[in-house]
């Protein structure tokens, strides 16, 4: 006889109950995991939906918003709506509130209010603490540059010890970058990690470019080799440890990245020819054949180099081609960061052989900078090494060079103007003082001055568009109050009344600038304000009492 619908329902319920009792523990565990995952997915979906309704910040940053500041510049409030911000930190908000009440000038207070949180407000494109992954864009370019990211987060380092969530974000950035570096150590800009579900971006400047070793454009956005990009990864890593004393970021990914960094250092310190005139090339890059990127001489290898103890680089921090391979400020940063790396490894008792190698290279590069780049107390921006006429045997060219020397500076950090900021020397050093005087004059081919704006630029834009970043570096490198205030208000008065720091600014027109949304420049400005609040509080604060965030 067939069961009634009610009897069938009762039998099924009893069967389900028995099954649930038998399998309850594993199901409970599974449900707990599913609950966490579902919560994450729902949160991500809500964030995604909210973000989809938010205005594009590239457009948003080009027109004023909010109530103007009370100063003569009447600067707008340029932070996105709280629902549109990509990461929130209570520690960051406290610093903003503190400085708004402490700064004398309401226009400077507004500039700080806009710039200090800009990286967190606008550039955290993906963050998953469970996966220990984060993807940070530069601003108006949807790619993660190793160099930019390190600089975008430099002004938050003092807060990592008081904001665990912010520290977790930085740790996730380090892990993601470690994966990039371990796989493609010669590249500096990358696509989103596959776990993010974000689609890779198409870089038209990479079309038609030949890179060796070859790369995948699904992972790599642009493979220009810049030694300072690897320095940026080292800086972010050691700054995280210094702030948190947490060594858990030193995982297998990180160790693999460190191994690859030393591989690049060793390869790029080699001369173009060995003792038997065998041509040595570990990396080459060239455009051509209709590519937007330029063709590079010597089949993409650039100018030949001799052994000097310096480490060569193919591109500058501006992403422009080097004239000579040995870039002085990038090597200065490398020497500093390798010394810090050794300190971290010693402090944690890890990788003693790597620590020793880092110390050797830091000292070797430092010695080579003073030997090969300084003439009459003036640093050259790029060199091919000092030339010593000691015969024509290849073996006698050890520690010599070809004599090429380019005296100039580029605004992008690391620069010669930023050597004190990098920690390479004291701002009072005679060689820095003499070099600084030359760089901030017509003696530098990329210095330009107009009626309202002046500074150092570079070939990335053109000679008549100096970068505000150069004025920030000038402030870090000065103790002269008048000099500092002049540079500070040169920056503040030239935002096109938009209250953000742009990439470059024309000396001919106050409305002619590049990159309205450039997170690195915003972070660098805010970092400089915090530096002044600490070492020169009487210049910008209402009281002569140093202010340090996170203290």
Coordinates of C-alpha atoms in Angstrom, one line a residue:
X1 CA 0.0 0.0 0.0
X2 CA 1.3 3.5 -0.9
X3 CA 2.1 5.9 1.9
X4 CA 0.0 9.0 2.2
X5 CA 1.8 12.3 1.6
X6 CA 1.8 12.9 5.4
X7 CA 3.3 9.4 6.1
X8 CA 5.9 9.9 3.4
X9 CA 6.8 13.3 4.9
X10 CA 7.2 11.8 8.4
X11 CA 9.4 9.0 7.1
X12 CA 11.6 11.5 5.3
X13 CA 11.9 13.7 8.3
X14 CA 12.9 10.8 10.6
X15 CA 15.5 9.7 8.1
X16 CA 16.9 13.2 7.8
X17 CA 17.1 13.4 11.6
X18 CA 19.0 10.2 11.9
X19 CA 21.4 11.3 9.2
X20 CA 21.9 14.6 10.9
X21 CA 22.7 13.0 14.3
X22 CA 25.2 10.6 12.7
X23 CA 26.9 13.3 10.6
X24 CA 26.3 16.3 12.9
X25 CA 30.0 17.0 13.9
X26 CA 31.4 17.1 10.4
X27 CA 28.4 19.0 9.1
X28 CA 28.8 21.5 11.9
X29 CA 32.4 22.1 11.1
X30 CA 31.5 22.4 7.4
X31 CA 28.7 24.8 8.1
X32 CA 31.0 26.9 10.2
X33 CA 33.5 27.2 7.4
X34 CA 30.7 27.9 4.9
X35 CA 29.3 30.6 7.2
X36 CA 32.7 32.4 7.2
X37 CA 33.0 32.0 3.5
X38 CA 29.5 33.2 2.8
X39 CA 30.0 36.2 5.1
X40 CA 33.1 37.1 3.1
X41 CA 31.3 36.6 -0.3
X42 CA 28.3 38.7 0.9
X43 CA 30.6 41.4 2.2
X44 CA 32.6 41.4 -1.0
X45 CA 29.4 41.6 -3.0
X46 CA 28.1 44.5 -1.0
X47 CA 31.5 46.3 -1.4
X48 CA 31.5 45.5 -5.1
X49 CA 27.9 46.8 -5.5
X50 CA 28.7 50.0 -3.5
X51 CA 31.9 50.6 -5.4
X52 CA 30.0 50.1 -8.7
X53 CA 27.8 53.1 -7.6
X54 CA 30.8 55.3 -6.7
X55 CA 32.2 57.8 -9.2
X56 CA 35.5 57.1 -10.9
X57 CA 38.1 58.9 -8.8
X58 CA 40.1 60.0 -11.9
X59 CA 37.1 62.1 -12.9
X60 CA 36.1 63.0 -9.3
X61 CA 39.6 64.4 -8.6
X62 CA 39.4 66.9 -11.5
X63 CA 36.6 69.1 -9.9
X64 CA 36.2 70.6 -6.4
X65 CA 33.9 69.0 -3.8
X66 CA 32.7 69.8 -0.3
X67 CA 33.1 72.9 1.7
X68 CA 36.2 74.9 0.9
X69 CA 38.9 75.4 3.5
X70 CA 38.9 78.7 5.5
X71 CA 42.3 79.9 4.1
X72 CA 43.0 82.1 1.1
X73 CA 43.3 79.1 -1.2
X74 CA 39.8 77.8 -0.3
X75 CA 40.8 74.3 -1.1
X76 CA 38.0 71.7 -1.6
X77 CA 37.4 68.5 0.4
X78 CA 38.5 65.7 -2.0
X79 CA 37.9 62.5 0.0
X80 CA 35.3 60.2 -1.5
X81 CA 32.1 59.4 0.4
X82 CA 32.8 57.0 3.3
X83 CA 30.9 54.2 1.5
X84 CA 33.2 54.6 -1.5
X85 CA 36.5 54.5 0.4
X86 CA 38.5 51.3 -0.3
X87 CA 39.9 50.9 3.3
X88 CA 39.1 52.5 6.6
X89 CA 41.5 53.0 9.5
X90 CA 40.6 54.6 12.8
X91 CA 44.3 55.3 13.5
X92 CA 44.5 57.2 10.2
X93 CA 41.3 59.2 11.0
X94 CA 42.8 60.1 14.4
X95 CA 46.0 61.5 12.8
X96 CA 43.8 63.6 10.4
X97 CA 41.8 65.0 13.3
X98 CA 45.0 65.7 15.3
X99 CA 46.6 67.6 12.4
X100 CA 43.5 69.5 11.5
X101 CA 43.5 71.0 15.0
X102 CA 47.3 71.5 15.2
X103 CA 48.2 73.0 11.9
X104 CA 48.3 76.8 11.7
X105 CA 47.2 77.2 8.1
X106 CA 43.7 75.8 7.3
X107 CA 44.8 75.4 3.7
X108 CA 47.7 73.1 4.7
X109 CA 45.3 71.3 7.1
X110 CA 42.9 70.7 4.1
X111 CA 45.8 69.5 1.9
X112 CA 46.8 67.0 4.7
X113 CA 43.2 65.9 5.2
X114 CA 43.0 65.1 1.4
X115 CA 46.4 63.6 0.9
X116 CA 47.1 61.5 4.1
X117 CA 44.3 59.0 3.6
X118 CA 44.3 59.1 -0.3
X119 CA 46.0 55.7 -0.7
X120 CA 43.6 54.0 1.7
X121 CA 40.6 55.9 0.4
X122 CA 41.1 55.1 -3.3
X123 CA 43.8 52.5 -4.2
X124 CA 43.1 49.3 -2.2
X125 CA 41.6 47.4 -5.2
X126 CA 41.6 44.0 -3.4
X127 CA 42.3 42.8 0.1
X128 CA 41.7 39.3 1.6
X129 CA 43.3 38.7 5.0
X130 CA 42.5 35.0 4.9
X131 CA 44.4 34.6 1.6
X132 CA 47.0 37.1 2.8
X133 CA 46.7 39.0 -0.5
X134 CA 46.2 42.7 -1.4
X135 CA 46.3 44.5 -4.7
X136 CA 47.1 48.3 -4.6
X137 CA 46.8 50.5 -7.7
X138 CA 48.9 53.6 -8.3
X139 CA 45.8 55.8 -8.8
X140 CA 44.7 56.4 -12.4
X141 CA 46.6 53.3 -13.6
X142 CA 45.1 50.0 -12.6
X143 CA 48.3 48.2 -11.9
X144 CA 50.5 47.6 -8.8
X145 CA 54.0 49.1 -9.1
X146 CA 56.5 47.8 -6.4
X147 CA 58.1 51.2 -6.1
X148 CA 54.8 53.2 -5.9
X149 CA 53.2 50.9 -3.4
X150 CA 56.2 51.1 -1.0
X151 CA 56.0 54.9 -1.2
X152 CA 52.2 55.0 -1.0
X153 CA 52.4 53.3 2.4
X154 CA 55.5 54.9 3.8
X155 CA 53.6 57.5 5.8
X156 CA 51.5 54.8 7.5
X157 CA 54.5 52.9 9.0
X158 CA 54.2 54.5 12.4
X159 CA 50.6 53.4 12.7
X160 CA 51.1 49.7 12.0
X161 CA 51.9 49.0 15.7
X162 CA 48.6 50.5 16.8
X163 CA 46.2 49.4 14.0
X164 CA 46.3 45.6 13.5
X165 CA 44.0 45.7 10.5
X166 CA 46.2 48.2 8.7
X167 CA 49.2 46.0 9.6
X168 CA 47.4 43.0 8.2
X169 CA 46.8 44.9 4.9
X170 CA 50.5 45.8 4.6
X171 CA 51.5 42.2 5.4
X172 CA 49.1 41.0 2.6
X173 CA 50.7 43.5 0.2
X174 CA 54.2 42.2 1.0
X175 CA 53.0 38.6 0.4
X176 CA 51.4 39.4 -3.0
X177 CA 54.5 41.3 -4.1
X178 CA 56.7 38.5 -2.9
X179 CA 54.9 36.2 -5.3
X180 CA 55.5 38.7 -8.1
X181 CA 59.2 39.2 -7.4
X182 CA 59.8 35.5 -7.0
X183 CA 58.4 34.8 -10.4
X184 CA 59.4 37.9 -12.3
X185 CA 62.2 39.8 -10.5
X186 CA 63.1 42.0 -13.4
X187 CA 59.6 43.4 -13.6
X188 CA 58.2 46.4 -11.7
X189 CA 54.4 46.6 -12.4
X190 CA 51.9 43.8 -12.1
X191 CA 48.3 42.7 -12.8
X192 CA 45.8 41.7 -10.1
X193 CA 46.4 38.3 -8.4
X194 CA 44.1 35.6 -9.9
X195 CA 42.4 35.1 -6.5
X196 CA 40.9 38.6 -6.8
X197 CA 38.7 37.8 -9.8
X198 CA 39.8 41.2 -11.2
X199 CA 40.5 41.2 -14.9
X200 CA 44.0 42.1 -16.1
X201 CA 44.5 45.5 -17.7
X202 CA 45.7 46.1 -21.2
X203 CA 48.9 48.2 -21.3
X204 CA 49.3 49.7 -24.8
X205 CA 52.8 50.8 -23.9
X206 CA 53.8 47.1 -23.6
X207 CA 52.4 46.2 -27.0
X208 CA 55.2 45.3 -29.4
X209 CA 57.8 45.3 -26.6
X210 CA 60.3 42.5 -26.6
X211 CA 61.4 41.4 -23.1
X212 CA 63.9 38.7 -22.2
X213 CA 63.4 36.7 -20.1
X214 CA 59.8 36.5 -21.5
X215 CA 56.9 37.4 -19.2
X216 CA 53.1 36.7 -19.1
X217 CA 50.9 39.8 -19.5
X218 CA 48.3 38.0 -17.4
X219 CA 50.7 38.6 -14.4
X220 CA 52.9 41.4 -15.5
X221 CA 51.6 44.8 -16.5
X222 CA 55.0 46.2 -17.5
X223 CA 58.4 44.6 -17.3
X224 CA 60.8 47.5 -17.1
X225 CA 63.8 46.6 -15.0
X226 CA 64.4 49.2 -12.2
X227 CA 66.6 48.2 -9.3
X228 CA 64.7 50.7 -7.1
X229 CA 61.5 48.6 -7.5
X230 CA 63.2 45.8 -5.7
X231 CA 64.4 48.3 -3.1
X232 CA 60.8 49.3 -2.6
X233 CA 59.9 45.8 -1.8
X234 CA 62.7 45.6 0.7
X235 CA 61.7 48.9 2.3
X236 CA 58.1 47.9 2.7
X237 CA 59.2 44.6 4.3
X238 CA 61.6 46.0 6.8
X239 CA 59.3 48.9 7.7
X240 CA 56.6 46.4 8.5
X241 CA 58.9 44.5 10.8
X242 CA 60.3 47.7 12.4
X243 CA 56.8 48.8 13.3
X244 CA 55.3 45.5 14.4
X245 CA 58.1 43.2 15.3
X246 CA 56.1 40.5 13.5
X247 CA 58.3 38.2 11.4
X248 CA 55.5 36.1 10.1
X249 CA 55.7 37.9 6.7
X250 CA 59.0 36.1 6.1
X251 CA 57.3 33.0 4.6
X252 CA 58.3 30.8 1.6
X253 CA 57.1 33.4 -0.9
X254 CA 59.2 36.1 0.8
X255 CA 62.3 34.0 1.0
X256 CA 62.0 33.1 -2.7
X257 CA 61.7 36.8 -3.5
X258 CA 64.8 37.6 -1.5
X259 CA 66.7 34.9 -3.4
X260 CA 65.7 36.4 -6.7
X261 CA 66.7 39.9 -5.6
X262 CA 70.2 38.7 -5.0
X263 CA 70.2 36.9 -8.3
X264 CA 69.4 40.2 -10.0
X265 CA 72.0 42.1 -8.0
X266 CA 74.7 39.6 -9.0
X267 CA 73.7 39.5 -12.6
X268 CA 73.3 43.3 -13.1
X269 CA 76.7 44.1 -11.5
X270 CA 78.5 42.1 -14.2
X271 CA 80.3 43.9 -17.1
X272 CA 78.9 43.8 -20.6
X273 CA 81.9 41.6 -21.7
X274 CA 83.7 38.9 -19.7
X275 CA 87.5 38.5 -19.9
X276 CA 87.2 36.7 -23.2
X277 CA 84.8 39.3 -24.7
X278 CA 81.8 37.0 -24.5
X279 CA 78.7 39.3 -24.4
X280 CA 76.8 39.0 -21.1
X281 CA 73.0 39.7 -21.1
X282 CA 70.6 38.5 -18.4
X283 CA 67.8 41.0 -19.3
X284 CA 67.0 43.1 -22.3
X285 CA 64.0 45.2 -23.3
X286 CA 63.2 47.1 -26.4
X287 CA 60.2 48.6 -28.3
X288 CA 60.2 49.2 -32.0
X289 CA 58.2 47.9 -35.0
X290 CA 55.3 50.2 -34.4
X291 CA 55.4 50.0 -30.6
X292 CA 54.6 53.1 -28.6
X293 CA 57.7 52.3 -26.5
X294 CA 61.1 53.3 -27.9
X295 CA 63.7 51.1 -29.5
X296 CA 66.7 50.4 -27.3
X297 CA 70.2 50.2 -28.8
X298 CA 72.4 47.1 -28.7
X299 CA 69.4 44.8 -29.1
X300 CA 67.7 46.1 -26.0
X301 CA 70.7 46.0 -23.8
X302 CA 71.5 49.7 -23.7
X303 CA 75.0 51.2 -23.2
X304 CA 77.8 48.8 -22.4
X305 CA 79.1 48.8 -18.8
X306 CA 82.2 47.8 -17.0
X307 CA 82.4 46.3 -13.5
X308 CA 82.4 49.0 -10.8
X309 CA 80.8 47.4 -7.7
X310 CA 77.6 49.2 -8.6
X311 CA 74.4 47.5 -9.8
X312 CA 73.1 48.4 -13.2
X313 CA 69.5 49.3 -14.1
X314 CA 67.7 49.4 -17.4
X315 CA 65.1 52.1 -16.5
X316 CA 64.9 54.9 -14.0
X317 CA 62.3 55.4 -11.2
X318 CA 60.3 57.5 -13.7
X319 CA 60.0 54.4 -15.9
X320 CA 62.2 56.2 -18.5
X321 CA 65.3 54.6 -20.1
X322 CA 68.6 55.0 -18.3
X323 CA 71.4 56.8 -20.3
X324 CA 74.1 54.9 -18.3
X325 CA 73.4 51.8 -16.4
X326 CA 74.6 52.8 -13.0
X327 CA 72.0 55.1 -11.4
X328 CA 73.5 56.7 -8.3
X329 CA 70.4 57.3 -6.2
X330 CA 69.0 53.8 -6.9
X331 CA 72.3 52.3 -5.8
X332 CA 72.2 54.6 -2.7
X333 CA 68.8 53.2 -1.8
X334 CA 70.0 49.7 -2.5
X335 CA 72.9 50.1 -0.1
X336 CA 70.6 51.5 2.6
X337 CA 67.9 48.8 2.2
X338 CA 70.4 45.9 2.1
X339 CA 71.8 47.2 5.4
X340 CA 68.3 47.2 6.9
X341 CA 67.6 43.7 5.5
X342 CA 70.7 42.4 7.3
X343 CA 69.5 44.0 10.5
X344 CA 66.0 42.4 10.3
X345 CA 67.5 39.0 9.5
X346 CA 69.9 39.3 12.4
X347 CA 67.2 40.4 14.7
X348 CA 65.0 37.5 13.8
X349 CA 67.8 35.0 13.7
X350 CA 66.9 34.0 10.1
X351 CA 68.9 33.4 6.9
X352 CA 72.4 34.2 8.3
X353 CA 74.1 33.6 4.9
X354 CA 71.7 36.1 3.3
X355 CA 72.4 38.6 6.0
X356 CA 76.1 38.3 5.4
X357 CA 75.6 38.7 1.7
X358 CA 73.5 41.8 2.2
X359 CA 76.2 43.4 4.4
X360 CA 78.9 42.7 1.8
X361 CA 76.8 44.2 -1.0
X362 CA 75.7 47.2 1.0
X363 CA 79.3 48.1 1.8
X364 CA 80.5 47.3 -1.8
X365 CA 77.8 49.5 -3.3
X366 CA 78.4 52.3 -0.8
X367 CA 82.1 52.4 -1.6
X368 CA 81.5 52.3 -5.3
X369 CA 79.1 55.3 -5.2
X370 CA 81.8 57.4 -3.5
X371 CA 84.5 56.1 -5.9
X372 CA 82.6 56.4 -9.2
X373 CA 79.9 59.0 -9.0
X374 CA 81.4 62.0 -7.1
X375 CA 83.7 64.5 -8.8
X376 CA 84.5 67.8 -7.1
X377 CA 81.8 67.1 -4.5
X378 CA 79.1 66.7 -7.1
X379 CA 77.2 63.5 -7.5
X380 CA 76.3 62.4 -11.0
X381 CA 72.9 61.0 -11.6
X382 CA 74.1 58.2 -13.8
X383 CA 77.6 56.9 -14.6
X384 CA 79.5 54.2 -16.4
X385 CA 82.2 54.4 -13.8
X386 CA 85.3 56.5 -13.5
X387 CA 87.9 55.7 -16.2
X388 CA 91.4 54.8 -15.1
X389 CA 94.0 54.5 -17.8
X390 CA 95.7 51.3 -16.6
X391 CA 96.1 49.5 -19.9
X392 CA 93.7 47.6 -22.2
X393 CA 93.7 44.1 -20.6
X394 CA 90.2 43.1 -19.5
X395 CA 91.6 42.0 -16.2
X396 CA 92.9 45.5 -15.4
X397 CA 89.4 47.0 -15.9
X398 CA 88.3 45.3 -12.6
X399 CA 86.7 48.1 -10.5
X400 CA 87.3 50.6 -13.3
X401 CA 84.8 52.0 -15.7
X402 CA 84.2 53.7 -19.1
X403 CA 84.1 57.3 -17.9
X404 CA 80.5 58.1 -18.8
X405 CA 78.9 60.7 -16.4
X406 CA 75.5 62.4 -16.6
X407 CA 75.0 65.3 -14.1
X408 CA 71.3 65.9 -13.7
X409 CA 68.4 64.8 -11.5
X410 CA 65.0 63.4 -12.0
X411 CA 62.1 64.2 -9.7
X412 CA 61.1 60.6 -9.0
X413 CA 62.4 59.1 -5.8
X414 CA 65.1 57.8 -5.4
X415 CA 66.7 60.9 -6.7
X416 CA 69.9 62.8 -5.9
X417 CA 67.8 65.5 -4.1
X418 CA 66.3 62.7 -2.0
X419 CA 69.5 61.2 -0.7
X420 CA 68.9 62.4 2.9
X421 CA 65.4 61.1 2.8
X422 CA 66.7 57.7 1.6
X423 CA 69.0 57.6 4.6
X424 CA 72.2 57.5 2.5
X425 CA 73.8 60.6 4.0
X426 CA 73.1 63.5 6.3
X427 CA 71.6 66.6 4.7
X428 CA 74.6 68.7 6.0
X429 CA 77.1 66.6 4.1
X430 CA 79.3 68.9 1.8
X431 CA 78.8 66.7 -1.2
X432 CA 75.0 66.8 -0.8
X433 CA 75.0 70.5 -0.2
X434 CA 77.1 71.2 -3.3
X435 CA 75.0 68.8 -5.5
X436 CA 71.7 70.2 -4.2
X437 CA 72.8 73.7 -5.1
X438 CA 73.5 72.6 -8.7
X439 CA 70.4 70.5 -9.0
X440 CA 68.1 73.4 -8.0
X441 CA 69.5 75.7 -10.7
X442 CA 69.9 75.9 -14.4
X443 CA 72.9 73.7 -14.1
X444 CA 70.4 70.8 -14.0
X445 CA 69.0 70.2 -17.5
X446 CA 65.7 69.2 -15.9
X447 CA 65.3 72.1 -13.6
X448 CA 62.7 74.7 -14.7
X449 CA 61.3 77.9 -13.1
X450 CA 58.3 80.0 -14.0
X451 CA 56.5 82.9 -12.3
X452 CA 54.5 80.6 -9.9
X453 CA 56.1 77.2 -10.0
X454 CA 59.6 75.8 -10.2
X455 CA 61.3 72.5 -9.5
X456 CA 62.9 69.4 -11.1
X457 CA 61.1 67.3 -13.7
X458 CA 62.4 64.7 -16.1
X459 CA 62.0 63.3 -19.6
X460 CA 58.9 61.4 -18.5
X461 CA 56.7 64.5 -19.3
X462 CA 58.9 67.3 -20.7
X463 CA 61.4 69.8 -19.4
X464 CA 58.9 72.6 -18.6
X465 CA 56.7 70.4 -16.4
X466 CA 58.6 70.1 -13.0
X467 CA 57.2 67.7 -10.4
X468 CA 55.9 68.8 -7.0
X469 CA 57.6 65.7 -5.8
X470 CA 61.0 67.5 -6.3
X471 CA 59.9 70.3 -3.9
X472 CA 58.9 67.7 -1.3
X473 CA 62.4 66.1 -1.6
X474 CA 63.9 69.5 -1.2
X475 CA 62.1 70.0 2.1
X476 CA 63.3 66.6 3.4
X477 CA 66.8 67.7 2.5
X478 CA 66.8 71.1 4.2
X479 CA 67.0 72.6 7.7
X480 CA 66.6 76.2 6.4
X481 CA 63.2 77.5 7.6
X482 CA 62.9 80.1 4.8
X483 CA 63.8 77.5 2.1
X484 CA 61.3 75.0 3.6
X485 CA 58.4 77.4 3.7
X486 CA 59.1 78.6 0.1
X487 CA 59.0 75.0 -1.2
X488 CA 56.0 74.2 0.9
X489 CA 53.9 77.0 -0.4
X490 CA 55.2 76.5 -4.0
X491 CA 53.4 73.1 -3.7
X492 CA 50.3 74.3 -1.9
X493 CA 49.7 77.2 -4.3
X494 CA 49.9 74.9 -7.3
X495 CA 47.2 72.3 -7.1
X496 CA 44.9 74.1 -9.5
X497 CA 42.8 74.7 -6.4
X498 CA 41.9 71.0 -6.3
X499 CA 43.7 70.2 -3.0
X500 CA 45.7 67.2 -4.3
X501 CA 49.3 66.8 -5.4
X502 CA 49.7 66.2 -9.1
X503 CA 52.4 64.4 -11.1
X504 CA 53.8 67.5 -12.8
X505 CA 52.9 71.2 -13.2
X506 CA 53.6 73.5 -16.1
X507 CA 55.8 76.6 -15.4
X508 CA 53.7 78.5 -18.0
X509 CA 50.1 77.8 -16.9
X510 CA 48.7 77.1 -13.4
X511 CA 45.9 74.9 -15.0
X512 CA 48.3 72.7 -17.0
X513 CA 49.2 69.6 -15.0
X514 CA 49.4 65.9 -15.4
X515 CA 47.8 63.0 -13.5
X516 CA 45.0 64.4 -11.3
X517 CA 45.1 61.2 -9.2
X518 CA 48.6 60.2 -8.3
X519 CA 48.6 58.4 -4.9
X520 CA 52.3 58.3 -4.4
X521 CA 52.6 62.1 -4.7
X522 CA 49.8 62.5 -2.2
X523 CA 51.4 60.1 0.3
X524 CA 54.9 61.8 -0.1
X525 CA 53.4 65.2 0.7
X526 CA 51.6 63.9 3.8
X527 CA 54.8 62.2 4.9
X528 CA 56.6 65.5 4.6
X529 CA 54.0 67.3 6.7
X530 CA 54.4 64.7 9.4
X531 CA 58.2 65.1 9.2
X532 CA 57.9 68.8 9.7
X533 CA 55.4 68.4 12.5
X534 CA 58.1 66.3 14.3
X535 CA 61.4 68.2 13.5
X536 CA 60.1 71.7 12.8
X537 CA 56.8 72.0 14.6
X538 CA 57.2 75.8 15.1
X539 CA 57.0 76.3 11.3
X540 CA 53.6 74.7 10.7
X541 CA 51.9 73.9 14.1
X542 CA 50.2 76.2 16.5
X543 CA 52.6 75.2 19.3
X544 CA 56.3 74.4 19.3
X545 CA 55.7 70.8 20.4
X546 CA 56.7 67.9 18.2
X547 CA 53.9 65.6 16.9
X548 CA 54.4 62.0 16.0
X549 CA 51.6 59.7 14.9
X550 CA 51.1 56.5 16.7
X551 CA 52.8 57.8 19.9

